[in-house]
Coordinates of C-alpha atoms in Angstrom, one line a residue:
M285 CA -11.7 -132.4 -93.3
A286 CA -13.9 -134.8 -91.4
K287 CA -14.3 -136.8 -88.2
V288 CA -15.1 -140.5 -88.7
S289 CA -17.3 -142.5 -86.3
L290 CA -17.7 -146.3 -86.4
K291 CA -20.5 -147.2 -84.0
H292 CA -21.1 -150.9 -83.2
I293 CA -20.0 -152.0 -86.7
Y294 CA -20.5 -155.7 -87.6
K295 CA -19.8 -157.7 -90.8
V296 CA -21.6 -161.0 -91.0
Y297 CA -21.2 -163.4 -94.0
D298 CA -24.0 -165.9 -94.7
G299 CA -25.8 -165.0 -91.6
K300 CA -23.3 -166.8 -89.3
V301 CA -19.6 -166.0 -90.0
K302 CA -18.7 -162.8 -88.2
A303 CA -15.7 -161.1 -89.8
V304 CA -16.0 -158.0 -87.6
N305 CA -17.6 -157.8 -84.2
D306 CA -18.9 -154.7 -82.5
F307 CA -16.2 -152.3 -83.8
N308 CA -16.4 -148.9 -82.1
L309 CA -14.0 -146.1 -82.9
E310 CA -14.1 -142.3 -82.9
I311 CA -11.5 -140.9 -85.3
E312 CA -10.8 -137.2 -84.8
D313 CA -10.3 -134.8 -87.7
K314 CA -6.7 -134.9 -89.0
E315 CA -5.8 -138.0 -86.9
F316 CA -3.6 -140.8 -88.3
I317 CA -5.2 -144.1 -87.2
V318 CA -3.6 -147.5 -87.9
F319 CA -5.4 -150.9 -88.0
V320 CA -3.0 -153.7 -87.2
G321 CA -3.3 -157.4 -86.6
P322 CA -2.5 -160.8 -88.2
S323 CA -4.1 -162.0 -91.5
G324 CA -7.8 -162.6 -91.2
C325 CA -8.3 -160.3 -88.2
G326 CA -10.9 -158.1 -90.0
K327 CA -8.8 -154.9 -90.4
S328 CA -9.1 -154.8 -94.2
T329 CA -12.8 -155.7 -94.1
T330 CA -13.3 -152.8 -91.7
L331 CA -11.5 -150.4 -94.0
R332 CA -13.5 -151.6 -97.0
M333 CA -16.7 -150.9 -95.1
V334 CA -15.5 -147.4 -94.5
A335 CA -14.8 -147.1 -98.2
G336 CA -18.2 -148.6 -99.2
L337 CA -16.7 -151.6 -100.9
E338 CA -18.3 -153.9 -98.3
E339 CA -21.8 -153.7 -97.0
I340 CA -22.2 -153.1 -93.3
S341 CA -24.2 -155.8 -91.6
A342 CA -25.1 -153.8 -88.5
G343 CA -24.0 -150.5 -86.9
E344 CA -23.5 -147.0 -88.1
L345 CA -20.7 -145.3 -90.1
W346 CA -20.5 -141.5 -89.9
I347 CA -18.2 -139.4 -92.0
G348 CA -18.6 -135.8 -90.7
D349 CA -22.3 -135.3 -90.1
T350 CA -23.4 -137.8 -92.8
L351 CA -24.6 -141.3 -92.0
C352 CA -22.8 -143.3 -94.8
N353 CA -24.1 -146.8 -94.5
H354 CA -26.0 -146.6 -97.8
V355 CA -24.0 -143.8 -99.4
E356 CA -22.2 -144.8 -102.7
P357 CA -18.4 -145.0 -102.4
K358 CA -18.0 -142.3 -105.1
N359 CA -20.1 -139.9 -102.9
R360 CA -18.2 -140.4 -99.6
N361 CA -15.4 -138.0 -100.6
I362 CA -12.7 -140.5 -99.7
S363 CA -9.6 -141.8 -101.5
M364 CA -8.1 -145.2 -101.2
V365 CA -4.6 -146.4 -101.9
F366 CA -4.5 -150.2 -102.6
Q367 CA -1.8 -152.8 -101.9
N368 CA -1.3 -153.5 -105.6
Y369 CA -1.3 -149.8 -106.7
A370 CA -4.2 -150.4 -109.1
L371 CA -2.7 -148.3 -111.9
F372 CA -3.8 -148.3 -115.5
P373 CA -0.9 -149.8 -117.5
N374 CA -1.9 -148.1 -120.7
M375 CA -1.9 -144.6 -119.2
T376 CA 0.9 -142.3 -118.4
V377 CA 1.6 -141.3 -114.8
Y378 CA -0.1 -137.9 -115.5
D379 CA -3.3 -139.6 -116.8
N380 CA -3.3 -142.1 -114.0
I381 CA -3.3 -139.3 -111.4
A382 CA -5.8 -137.2 -113.3
F383 CA -8.3 -140.1 -114.0
G384 CA -10.5 -139.6 -110.9
L385 CA -10.7 -135.9 -111.6
K386 CA -11.8 -136.5 -115.2
M387 CA -14.5 -138.8 -114.0
H388 CA -15.8 -136.0 -111.8
K389 CA -15.8 -133.6 -114.8
V390 CA -13.2 -131.3 -113.3
P391 CA -12.0 -128.6 -115.8
K392 CA -8.8 -129.4 -117.6
N393 CA -6.8 -126.4 -116.4
E394 CA -7.8 -127.3 -112.8
I395 CA -6.7 -130.9 -113.3
D396 CA -3.4 -129.8 -114.7
V397 CA -2.7 -127.6 -111.7
K398 CA -3.6 -130.3 -109.2
V399 CA -1.7 -133.1 -110.9
K400 CA 1.5 -131.0 -111.1
E401 CA 1.2 -129.9 -107.4
A402 CA 0.7 -133.6 -106.3
A403 CA 3.7 -134.6 -108.5
E404 CA 5.9 -132.0 -106.9
I405 CA 4.8 -133.0 -103.4
L406 CA 5.7 -136.6 -104.1
G407 CA 8.8 -135.9 -106.2
I408 CA 7.6 -137.6 -109.4
T409 CA 7.4 -134.6 -111.7
E410 CA 10.0 -136.0 -114.1
Y411 CA 8.0 -139.2 -114.4
L412 CA 4.6 -137.7 -115.5
G413 CA 5.2 -138.8 -119.1
R414 CA 6.1 -142.4 -118.3
K415 CA 3.9 -145.4 -118.0
P416 CA 3.8 -147.6 -114.9
K417 CA 5.9 -150.4 -116.4
A418 CA 8.8 -148.0 -116.5
L419 CA 8.6 -147.2 -112.8
S420 CA 10.0 -148.9 -109.7
G421 CA 7.7 -150.2 -107.0
G422 CA 8.2 -147.1 -104.8
Q423 CA 7.6 -144.8 -107.8
R424 CA 4.3 -146.6 -108.6
Q425 CA 3.2 -146.3 -105.0
R426 CA 3.8 -142.5 -105.2
V427 CA 1.6 -142.4 -108.3
A428 CA -1.1 -144.2 -106.4
L429 CA -0.7 -141.6 -103.6
G430 CA -0.8 -138.8 -106.1
R431 CA -4.1 -140.1 -107.5
A432 CA -5.5 -140.0 -104.0
I433 CA -4.1 -136.5 -103.1
V434 CA -5.6 -134.7 -106.1
R435 CA -9.1 -135.7 -105.0
E436 CA -8.6 -133.6 -101.9
P437 CA -10.7 -136.1 -99.9
N438 CA -12.0 -135.8 -96.3
V439 CA -10.4 -139.2 -95.5
F440 CA -7.5 -141.2 -96.9
L441 CA -7.6 -144.9 -96.7
F442 CA -4.5 -147.1 -97.1
D443 CA -4.8 -150.9 -97.5
E444 CA -1.3 -152.3 -96.7
P445 CA 0.3 -150.0 -99.4
L446 CA 3.9 -151.0 -98.5
S447 CA 3.7 -154.7 -98.3
N448 CA 5.0 -155.3 -101.8
L449 CA 8.1 -153.2 -101.3
D450 CA 11.6 -154.3 -100.1
A451 CA 12.7 -153.4 -96.5
K452 CA 14.7 -150.3 -97.4
L453 CA 12.1 -148.8 -99.7
R454 CA 9.3 -149.7 -97.2
A455 CA 11.1 -147.7 -94.5
K456 CA 11.6 -144.7 -96.8
M457 CA 7.9 -144.8 -98.0
R458 CA 6.8 -145.1 -94.4
T459 CA 8.5 -141.8 -93.6
E460 CA 7.1 -140.1 -96.7
I461 CA 3.5 -141.1 -95.9
T462 CA 4.0 -139.7 -92.4
R463 CA 5.3 -136.4 -93.8
L464 CA 2.5 -136.4 -96.3
H465 CA 0.0 -136.6 -93.4
K466 CA 1.6 -133.7 -91.6
R467 CA 1.6 -131.6 -94.8
L468 CA -2.0 -132.4 -95.9
Q469 CA -3.5 -132.3 -92.4
T470 CA -6.2 -134.8 -93.4
T471 CA -7.7 -137.9 -91.6
F472 CA -5.6 -141.0 -92.5
I473 CA -6.8 -144.6 -91.8
Y474 CA -4.0 -147.1 -92.5
V475 CA -4.1 -150.9 -92.5
T476 CA -1.0 -153.0 -92.0
H477 CA 0.1 -156.3 -90.5
D478 CA 3.5 -154.8 -89.6
Q479 CA 3.6 -153.6 -86.1
V480 CA 6.8 -151.5 -86.7
E481 CA 4.8 -149.5 -89.3
A482 CA 1.9 -149.1 -86.8
M483 CA 4.2 -148.0 -84.0
T484 CA 6.1 -145.4 -86.1
M485 CA 3.2 -143.9 -88.1
G486 CA 0.0 -143.9 -86.1
D487 CA -1.3 -141.3 -83.6
R488 CA -3.4 -144.2 -82.3
I489 CA -3.4 -147.9 -83.1
V490 CA -6.3 -150.3 -83.3
V491 CA -5.1 -153.9 -82.5
M492 CA -7.4 -156.5 -83.9
K493 CA -7.6 -160.3 -83.7
G494 CA -10.3 -162.7 -84.9
G495 CA -12.7 -159.9 -85.9
Y496 CA -12.5 -158.3 -82.4
V497 CA -10.8 -155.1 -81.3
Q498 CA -8.3 -156.0 -78.6
Q499 CA -7.1 -152.5 -77.7
I500 CA -7.1 -148.9 -79.0
D501 CA -4.5 -146.6 -77.7
T502 CA -1.3 -144.6 -78.5
P503 CA 1.8 -146.6 -79.5
Q504 CA 3.5 -146.0 -76.2
N505 CA 0.5 -146.9 -74.1
L506 CA 0.1 -150.1 -76.1
F507 CA 3.7 -150.9 -75.4
R508 CA 3.6 -150.0 -71.7
W509 CA 0.0 -151.1 -70.8
P510 CA -1.1 -154.0 -73.0
E511 CA -4.7 -155.1 -72.1
N512 CA -4.0 -158.8 -72.9
K513 CA -1.3 -161.3 -73.8
F514 CA -2.0 -161.0 -77.5
V515 CA -1.4 -157.2 -77.6
A516 CA 1.7 -157.7 -75.4
G517 CA 3.2 -160.2 -77.7
F518 CA 2.2 -158.5 -81.0
I519 CA 3.5 -155.0 -80.1
G520 CA 7.2 -154.7 -79.6
T521 CA 10.3 -156.1 -81.3
P522 CA 11.7 -158.6 -80.3
Q523 CA 8.5 -160.1 -79.0
M524 CA 7.8 -160.2 -75.2
N525 CA 9.0 -163.3 -73.3
F526 CA 6.4 -165.4 -71.6
F527 CA 6.7 -167.8 -68.6
S528 CA 4.1 -169.7 -66.5
A529 CA 4.2 -168.6 -62.9
T530 CA 2.3 -168.0 -59.7
L531 CA 2.2 -164.8 -57.5
T532 CA 2.3 -164.7 -53.7
R533 CA 1.9 -161.7 -51.4
E534 CA 4.3 -161.9 -48.5
K535 CA 3.7 -160.4 -45.0
N536 CA 6.1 -157.5 -45.8
G537 CA 4.0 -156.5 -48.8
K538 CA 6.5 -157.9 -51.4
V539 CA 5.3 -160.2 -54.1
T540 CA 7.1 -163.4 -55.0
V541 CA 7.0 -164.6 -58.6
A542 CA 7.6 -168.3 -58.8
A543 CA 8.3 -169.7 -62.3
K544 CA 9.5 -173.2 -63.2
D545 CA 13.3 -172.5 -63.0
F546 CA 13.6 -169.2 -61.2
T547 CA 12.0 -166.9 -58.5
L548 CA 11.7 -163.2 -58.5
T549 CA 10.8 -160.7 -55.7
I550 CA 8.9 -157.6 -56.5
P551 CA 9.2 -154.7 -54.0
A552 CA 5.9 -153.7 -52.3
E553 CA 5.9 -150.2 -54.0
E554 CA 5.8 -151.9 -57.4
T555 CA 2.8 -154.1 -56.7
Y556 CA -0.1 -151.6 -56.2
R557 CA -1.5 -152.2 -59.7
L558 CA -1.7 -156.0 -59.3
D559 CA -5.1 -157.7 -58.9
E560 CA -5.0 -159.0 -55.3
T561 CA -7.1 -162.1 -56.2
Y562 CA -4.1 -163.5 -58.1
L563 CA -1.6 -163.1 -55.2
D564 CA -2.6 -166.3 -53.4
G565 CA 0.2 -168.4 -54.7
A566 CA -2.3 -170.9 -56.3
K567 CA -3.9 -169.1 -59.3
P568 CA -1.6 -169.6 -62.4
V569 CA -0.6 -166.5 -64.4
T570 CA 1.6 -165.8 -67.4
L571 CA 4.6 -163.6 -66.6
G572 CA 5.7 -161.3 -69.4
I573 CA 9.2 -159.8 -69.7
R574 CA 10.3 -157.6 -72.6
P575 CA 13.8 -158.4 -73.9
D576 CA 15.0 -154.9 -72.9
D577 CA 14.0 -155.6 -69.3
I578 CA 16.1 -158.8 -68.9
R579 CA 19.8 -158.1 -69.4
P580 CA 23.0 -160.0 -68.8
V581 CA 25.1 -158.8 -65.8
V582 CA 28.1 -160.0 -63.7
K583 CA 26.0 -159.7 -60.5
A584 CA 22.4 -158.6 -60.1
K585 CA 22.2 -155.6 -57.8
S586 CA 18.5 -155.9 -57.3
G587 CA 18.5 -159.6 -56.5
A588 CA 16.0 -160.2 -59.2
E589 CA 18.0 -162.5 -61.4
I590 CA 17.7 -165.5 -63.8
K591 CA 20.5 -167.9 -64.5
A592 CA 20.4 -169.4 -68.0
K593 CA 22.4 -171.1 -70.7
V594 CA 23.0 -169.1 -73.9
A595 CA 21.7 -170.8 -77.1
L596 CA 22.4 -168.2 -79.7
V597 CA 23.8 -164.6 -80.0
E598 CA 22.7 -162.3 -82.8
E599 CA 24.8 -159.1 -83.3
L600 CA 22.9 -156.5 -85.3
G601 CA 25.4 -153.6 -84.9
T602 CA 23.8 -151.3 -82.4
Q603 CA 21.8 -154.1 -80.9
T604 CA 22.6 -157.6 -79.6
L605 CA 20.0 -160.3 -79.2
I606 CA 20.8 -163.1 -76.8
Y607 CA 18.7 -166.2 -76.9
A608 CA 18.9 -168.3 -73.7
N609 CA 17.1 -171.0 -71.8
T610 CA 16.8 -171.8 -68.1
N611 CA 16.5 -175.5 -68.9
E612 CA 19.8 -176.7 -70.4
D613 CA 18.1 -179.9 -71.8
E614 CA 15.8 -177.7 -74.0
L615 CA 18.5 -175.4 -75.2
M616 CA 18.0 -176.0 -78.9
Q617 CA 14.4 -177.1 -78.6
E618 CA 11.9 -175.2 -80.8
N619 CA 9.0 -173.5 -78.8
S620 CA 10.6 -174.3 -75.5
E621 CA 8.5 -172.8 -72.6
T622 CA 11.7 -171.9 -70.7
A623 CA 13.4 -170.1 -73.6
F624 CA 13.7 -166.3 -73.7
C625 CA 15.3 -163.4 -75.6
S626 CA 17.4 -160.6 -74.1
S627 CA 18.2 -157.3 -75.9
M628 CA 21.1 -155.0 -75.2
G629 CA 23.6 -152.7 -76.9
E630 CA 27.2 -153.8 -77.5
N631 CA 28.0 -157.4 -76.8
P632 CA 30.2 -157.6 -73.7
G633 CA 31.7 -160.9 -74.9
I634 CA 28.8 -163.4 -74.4
C635 CA 29.0 -166.5 -76.5
A636 CA 26.7 -169.4 -77.2
G637 CA 27.0 -172.3 -74.7
G638 CA 28.0 -170.1 -71.8
E639 CA 26.0 -169.7 -68.5
V640 CA 24.9 -166.1 -67.9
I641 CA 23.2 -164.2 -65.1
F642 CA 20.3 -162.0 -66.3
E643 CA 19.0 -159.1 -64.2
V644 CA 15.2 -158.4 -64.4
N645 CA 13.7 -155.0 -64.2
T646 CA 10.8 -155.9 -61.8
A647 CA 9.1 -152.5 -62.3
K648 CA 8.3 -153.3 -65.9
L649 CA 7.0 -156.9 -65.5
H650 CA 3.6 -157.9 -67.0
F651 CA 1.2 -160.5 -65.8
F652 CA -1.8 -162.1 -67.6
D653 CA -4.5 -164.5 -66.6
E654 CA -3.5 -167.9 -67.9
T655 CA -7.0 -168.7 -69.1
C656 CA -8.6 -165.5 -70.5
E657 CA -5.2 -163.8 -71.1
R658 CA -6.4 -160.5 -69.7
T659 CA -3.8 -158.4 -67.8
V660 CA -3.8 -158.6 -64.0
K661 CA -1.6 -155.5 -63.8
R662 CA -3.8 -152.6 -65.1
R663 CA -3.0 -149.0 -65.7
I664 CA -6.2 -148.0 -63.9
P665 CA -6.6 -150.9 -61.4
T666 CA -9.4 -151.9 -59.0
V667 CA -7.6 -152.2 -55.7
T668 CA -8.6 -154.4 -52.7
V669 CA -8.5 -152.9 -49.3
K670 CA -9.5 -154.1 -45.8
C671 CA -12.7 -152.8 -44.4
T672 CA -13.8 -153.4 -40.8
V673 CA -17.5 -153.0 -40.1
R674 CA -18.2 -152.2 -36.5
N675 CA -21.4 -150.9 -34.9
G676 CA -22.7 -148.9 -37.8
T677 CA -19.3 -147.7 -39.1
M678 CA -16.9 -148.8 -41.9
E679 CA -13.2 -148.4 -41.1
M680 CA -11.1 -148.3 -44.2
L681 CA -8.5 -146.0 -45.9
G682 CA -7.2 -145.0 -42.5
A683 CA -10.4 -143.6 -41.1
A684 CA -14.0 -144.5 -40.0
Q685 CA -17.1 -143.3 -41.8
P686 CA -20.8 -144.0 -41.1
L687 CA -22.1 -147.2 -42.8
P688 CA -24.8 -146.4 -45.4
P689 CA -28.2 -148.0 -44.5
A690 CA -28.1 -150.2 -47.6
L691 CA -24.8 -151.8 -46.6
G692 CA -26.0 -152.0 -43.0
E693 CA -28.6 -154.5 -44.2
S694 CA -26.0 -156.7 -45.8
L695 CA -22.9 -156.4 -43.7
A696 CA -22.6 -157.8 -40.2
N697 CA -19.8 -156.7 -37.9
G698 CA -16.5 -158.2 -39.2
V699 CA -13.6 -157.8 -41.6
Y700 CA -14.2 -157.6 -45.4
K701 CA -12.1 -157.5 -48.5
T702 CA -13.4 -154.5 -50.4
E703 CA -12.9 -154.0 -54.1
V704 CA -12.5 -150.3 -54.9
P705 CA -12.5 -149.3 -58.6
A706 CA -11.2 -145.9 -59.6
E707 CA -14.7 -144.7 -60.7
A708 CA -15.9 -145.2 -57.1
L709 CA -13.5 -142.4 -55.8
A710 CA -13.2 -138.7 -56.2
L711 CA -11.0 -135.9 -54.9
S712 CA -13.0 -133.5 -52.7
D713 CA -12.8 -131.0 -49.9
K714 CA -13.9 -133.7 -47.3
G715 CA -13.7 -137.4 -46.8
Y716 CA -10.7 -139.7 -46.2
A717 CA -7.4 -137.9 -45.8
G718 CA -4.6 -138.9 -48.2
V719 CA -1.4 -137.9 -49.9
I720 CA -0.7 -138.0 -53.6
E721 CA 2.2 -140.3 -54.3
E722 CA 2.2 -140.7 -58.1
I723 CA 0.6 -138.9 -61.1
D724 CA 0.0 -140.4 -64.5
D725 CA -1.2 -138.2 -67.4
L726 CA -4.0 -140.0 -69.2
G727 CA -4.4 -137.3 -71.8
K728 CA -7.4 -135.1 -72.7
E729 CA -7.0 -133.3 -69.3
R730 CA -7.4 -136.5 -67.3
Y731 CA -4.9 -137.5 -64.6
L732 CA -4.6 -140.7 -62.7
Y733 CA -3.5 -140.3 -59.1
R734 CA -2.1 -142.9 -56.7
V735 CA -3.2 -141.7 -53.3
C736 CA -2.0 -143.1 -49.9
C737 CA -4.8 -143.1 -47.4
G738 CA -3.6 -144.6 -44.1
K739 CA -1.9 -147.8 -45.1
D740 CA -3.8 -148.3 -48.3
R741 CA -3.2 -147.1 -51.8
V742 CA -6.1 -146.2 -54.2
F743 CA -6.2 -144.8 -57.7
I744 CA -8.4 -141.8 -58.6
I745 CA -9.1 -140.2 -62.0
D746 CA -9.5 -136.4 -61.9
G747 CA -9.6 -133.5 -64.4
N748 CA -7.5 -131.1 -62.3
L749 CA -3.7 -131.2 -62.1
H750 CA -2.4 -131.6 -58.6
K751 CA 1.2 -132.1 -57.3
E752 CA 3.0 -135.1 -55.8
G753 CA 3.1 -134.8 -52.0
E754 CA -0.1 -132.8 -51.9
N755 CA -2.6 -133.5 -49.1
V756 CA -6.0 -134.3 -50.4
F757 CA -9.4 -135.7 -49.3
V758 CA -11.1 -138.7 -51.0
T759 CA -14.8 -139.4 -51.2
V760 CA -16.0 -142.9 -51.8
A761 CA -19.2 -143.9 -53.6
A762 CA -20.4 -146.9 -51.5
D763 CA -22.8 -148.1 -54.2
K764 CA -19.7 -149.0 -56.4
L765 CA -17.9 -151.1 -53.8
T766 CA -18.0 -154.9 -53.6
F767 CA -17.5 -156.6 -50.2
T768 CA -16.4 -160.2 -49.7
C769 CA -15.8 -162.3 -46.6
N770 CA -14.3 -165.8 -46.5
G771 CA -14.5 -166.0 -50.3
E772 CA -18.3 -165.2 -50.4
T773 CA -19.8 -161.9 -51.7
A774 CA -21.6 -160.1 -48.9
A775 CA -22.6 -156.9 -50.9
E776 CA -22.2 -156.2 -54.6
A777 CA -21.7 -152.9 -56.5
I778 CA -24.8 -151.6 -58.1
S779 CA -24.6 -152.2 -61.9
S780 CA -24.9 -149.1 -64.0
V781 CA -26.8 -151.0 -66.8
F782 CA -29.4 -153.8 -67.0
R783 CA -30.6 -156.1 -69.7
L784 CA -34.1 -157.2 -70.6
N785 CA -34.4 -160.3 -72.9
G786 CA -37.5 -160.6 -75.2
K787 CA -39.1 -160.0 -78.6
F788 CA -40.3 -157.1 -80.7
L789 CA -44.0 -157.5 -81.4
R790 CA -46.5 -156.0 -83.8
V791 CA -50.1 -156.4 -82.5
K792 CA -53.3 -155.4 -84.2
E793 CA -55.7 -153.8 -81.7
G794 CA -59.0 -152.9 -83.4
K795 CA -58.1 -150.8 -86.4
E796 CA -54.6 -149.9 -85.1
K797 CA -51.3 -151.7 -85.2
K798 CA -49.2 -151.2 -82.1
H799 CA -45.6 -152.3 -81.4
Y800 CA -44.4 -153.7 -78.1
F801 CA -41.2 -155.1 -76.5
E802 CA -42.2 -158.2 -74.5
T803 CA -40.0 -159.5 -71.7
D804 CA -41.0 -162.4 -69.4
G805 CA -44.6 -162.1 -70.5
V806 CA -44.7 -158.3 -69.7
R807 CA -45.1 -155.7 -72.5
I808 CA -44.1 -152.1 -72.9
E809 CA -45.3 -150.1 -75.9
T810 CA -42.4 -148.8 -78.0
P811 CA -42.3 -145.3 -79.6
F812 CA -42.3 -144.4 -83.3
G813 CA -38.6 -143.6 -83.5
F814 CA -37.6 -146.9 -82.0
N815 CA -40.0 -148.8 -84.3
Q816 CA -38.5 -147.1 -87.3
K817 CA -35.0 -148.2 -86.3
M818 CA -36.2 -151.7 -85.9
Y819 CA -37.9 -151.8 -89.3
D820 CA -34.6 -150.5 -90.8
R821 CA -33.0 -153.7 -89.7
G822 CA -35.4 -155.8 -91.8
R823 CA -38.6 -157.7 -91.1
S824 CA -36.6 -160.5 -89.4
V825 CA -36.5 -158.4 -86.2
F826 CA -39.9 -159.9 -85.4
K827 CA -38.4 -163.4 -85.4
R828 CA -35.2 -162.6 -83.5
E829 CA -34.5 -163.1 -79.8
L830 CA -33.5 -159.6 -78.7
S831 CA -31.9 -158.0 -75.7
L832 CA -32.3 -154.4 -74.6
E833 CA -29.4 -152.9 -72.7
I834 CA -30.5 -149.9 -70.6
S835 CA -28.5 -147.5 -68.5
A836 CA -29.9 -147.4 -65.0
D837 CA -29.8 -143.6 -65.0
K838 CA -32.0 -143.5 -68.1
A839 CA -34.9 -145.3 -66.4
E840 CA -37.4 -144.0 -63.9
L841 CA -40.4 -145.1 -61.8
C842 CA -43.7 -143.7 -62.9
G843 CA -47.4 -144.5 -63.3
E844 CA -47.1 -146.0 -66.8
G845 CA -44.7 -148.1 -68.7
L846 CA -43.3 -151.6 -68.0
P847 CA -45.0 -153.1 -65.0
V848 CA -42.6 -154.1 -62.2
T849 CA -42.6 -155.2 -58.6
V850 CA -40.7 -152.9 -56.2
E851 CA -38.8 -155.1 -53.8
N852 CA -37.1 -152.5 -51.6
V853 CA -35.2 -149.3 -51.6
L854 CA -31.4 -149.2 -51.1
D855 CA -30.2 -146.1 -49.3
Y856 CA -26.5 -145.3 -49.9
G857 CA -26.6 -141.8 -48.5
A858 CA -25.6 -139.8 -51.5
V859 CA -27.9 -141.8 -53.8
K860 CA -30.8 -144.2 -53.4
Y861 CA -31.9 -147.1 -55.6
A862 CA -35.1 -149.0 -56.1
R863 CA -34.6 -152.7 -56.5
L864 CA -37.2 -153.9 -59.1
R865 CA -38.3 -157.3 -60.3
I866 CA -40.0 -158.6 -63.4
N867 CA -40.9 -162.2 -62.7
E868 CA -37.4 -163.7 -62.0
K869 CA -35.4 -160.7 -63.4
S870 CA -34.1 -158.2 -60.8
F871 CA -32.4 -154.9 -61.4
C872 CA -31.8 -151.5 -59.8
I873 CA -32.4 -147.9 -60.9
P874 CA -31.9 -144.6 -59.0
A875 CA -35.0 -143.5 -57.2
D876 CA -35.5 -141.0 -54.3
T877 CA -39.1 -142.0 -53.6
L878 CA -41.2 -145.1 -54.2
P879 CA -44.7 -145.0 -55.7
G880 CA -45.7 -148.3 -54.0
Q881 CA -45.1 -152.0 -54.3
N882 CA -46.6 -152.3 -57.8
A883 CA -45.3 -149.7 -60.2
C884 CA -44.1 -149.1 -63.7
V885 CA -40.7 -148.2 -65.1
K886 CA -40.1 -146.2 -68.3
F887 CA -36.9 -145.5 -70.0
D888 CA -35.4 -143.4 -72.8
F889 CA -35.8 -145.5 -75.9
D890 CA -33.3 -143.2 -77.7
A891 CA -30.6 -144.4 -75.3
V892 CA -31.5 -148.1 -75.5
K893 CA -29.0 -150.5 -77.0
V894 CA -30.6 -153.4 -78.9
Y895 CA -28.8 -156.7 -79.4
D896 CA -29.5 -159.9 -81.4
S897 CA -29.1 -162.5 -78.6
A898 CA -28.4 -165.4 -80.9
L899 CA -25.5 -163.7 -82.8
D900 CA -24.5 -161.5 -79.8
M901 CA -24.6 -158.6 -82.3
R902 CA -25.7 -155.0 -81.6
L903 CA -28.4 -153.9 -84.0
F904 CA -28.3 -150.2 -82.9

């Protein structure tokens, strides 16, 4: 059994075409992972890199404790099931299953035992003497599975194994593969373009598009909390309905959703996860409604309703799909922006051509930025609260606290909109008083709490389980807050990382050759381990425009290293930062004391991330 780690994996063809971009995934031992996406998204290419059938352009592939970038496929202890079965037509089922074992010189008696055990698991014992041409598609797929099982691999790879089967057989084989995973207790990586397969089989799903990972999560979390419009539309059957709209926050806290032909009102208690910057009534968004959340009624009790003309009704037995349009002139028009689908159980008598009232479940609406298509209703949101700065204090979350000296330099007396991310907050035994209103289990002993502090709601992640209604205290990391006034940023959150652009150099100094990273004309000598990693990427590293990404907490001021100018110190109370500058580049690192105006900064090169700036590709 083995854990599989894909760290910043890239696949680049001809030096320009990127088929896979910065793929990162930790697959736990015995986990069933599914790669899903449309054709050409890079899912099969990623699987083939794991198998060793495609060379990795950049990044690291670990299977267990072994770095497998340059390990031959036969030595990776994996088995792969292909889309076209890849059976030898001149061999019997028995010989097809035993072929891999024979190539590895396994004793005949051991081969016989393993083949018969696999055949029994898959229910193909009676077919061992037949040849593939005498088998059905499903039986051939079982033979391909049997050939993989007898190898007893650390990892099973499946490349769209069911795409050649009919719908009924595909559903049956889907169940059999899931049962096989539970029986073998081995790591499975499964590629498919069918989102139903992905939702029903995977412990976690990796959704891909255009070579990029869009989202990695459990099936239910992908369905409930899609990160973008693509994931929302790809996951779920029938597909989510989309409408262009605007959002406006009313004085009573409610939010009005204004689309072309209808208006919805969302109660205040359902709006806490919405990004406040989109609630001005001007910024366009895409409204998403799943078919199950828009249903025909005689009269909408909630008041959230849409009147539309029915274009088509599909009765599927236990499910009825109603296709309607809010614009009667576009009733039968293909790709109409005002058309939508409603899903319900038994048909109450709705027919094509009739006008129907549809009630919308406002608690389950989705909203996406119309340009970048990212969600503006996040599971773990950054909330915006009002903060009043007055005579050295900051009043927010229902109480006043001393203003940290660093913010006192930036914030004058006045009222500010303050962005508060979940990572800026913690539950403690002191701070702002609040009450837990809602608990969301994030898994792995992590809980998301919605806490009411005064009139504000904030979201906090904590590893301890509390109860709804419990009184708690909240501490705020002021260095992670952003303050704006009249649309202008008055104080920004301190970035946890910084980047330095430059080149990797090899310089001859006397009889020695030394290596440096040069940024803005300033050099820092690089250690042996870092140099070795750079040489592993080929001699072209000396010609590339590079970028080093460094965690601020992995850097420190000292007497030697990269020369910097110390601009000032930022005192946030619990933590202090030194603002540093290299020519025009400015960044901050934690620092309790300052050595003087001119100093040096050194950082842990083992923790540095190196990028090819031209390709925007991480080298390591």
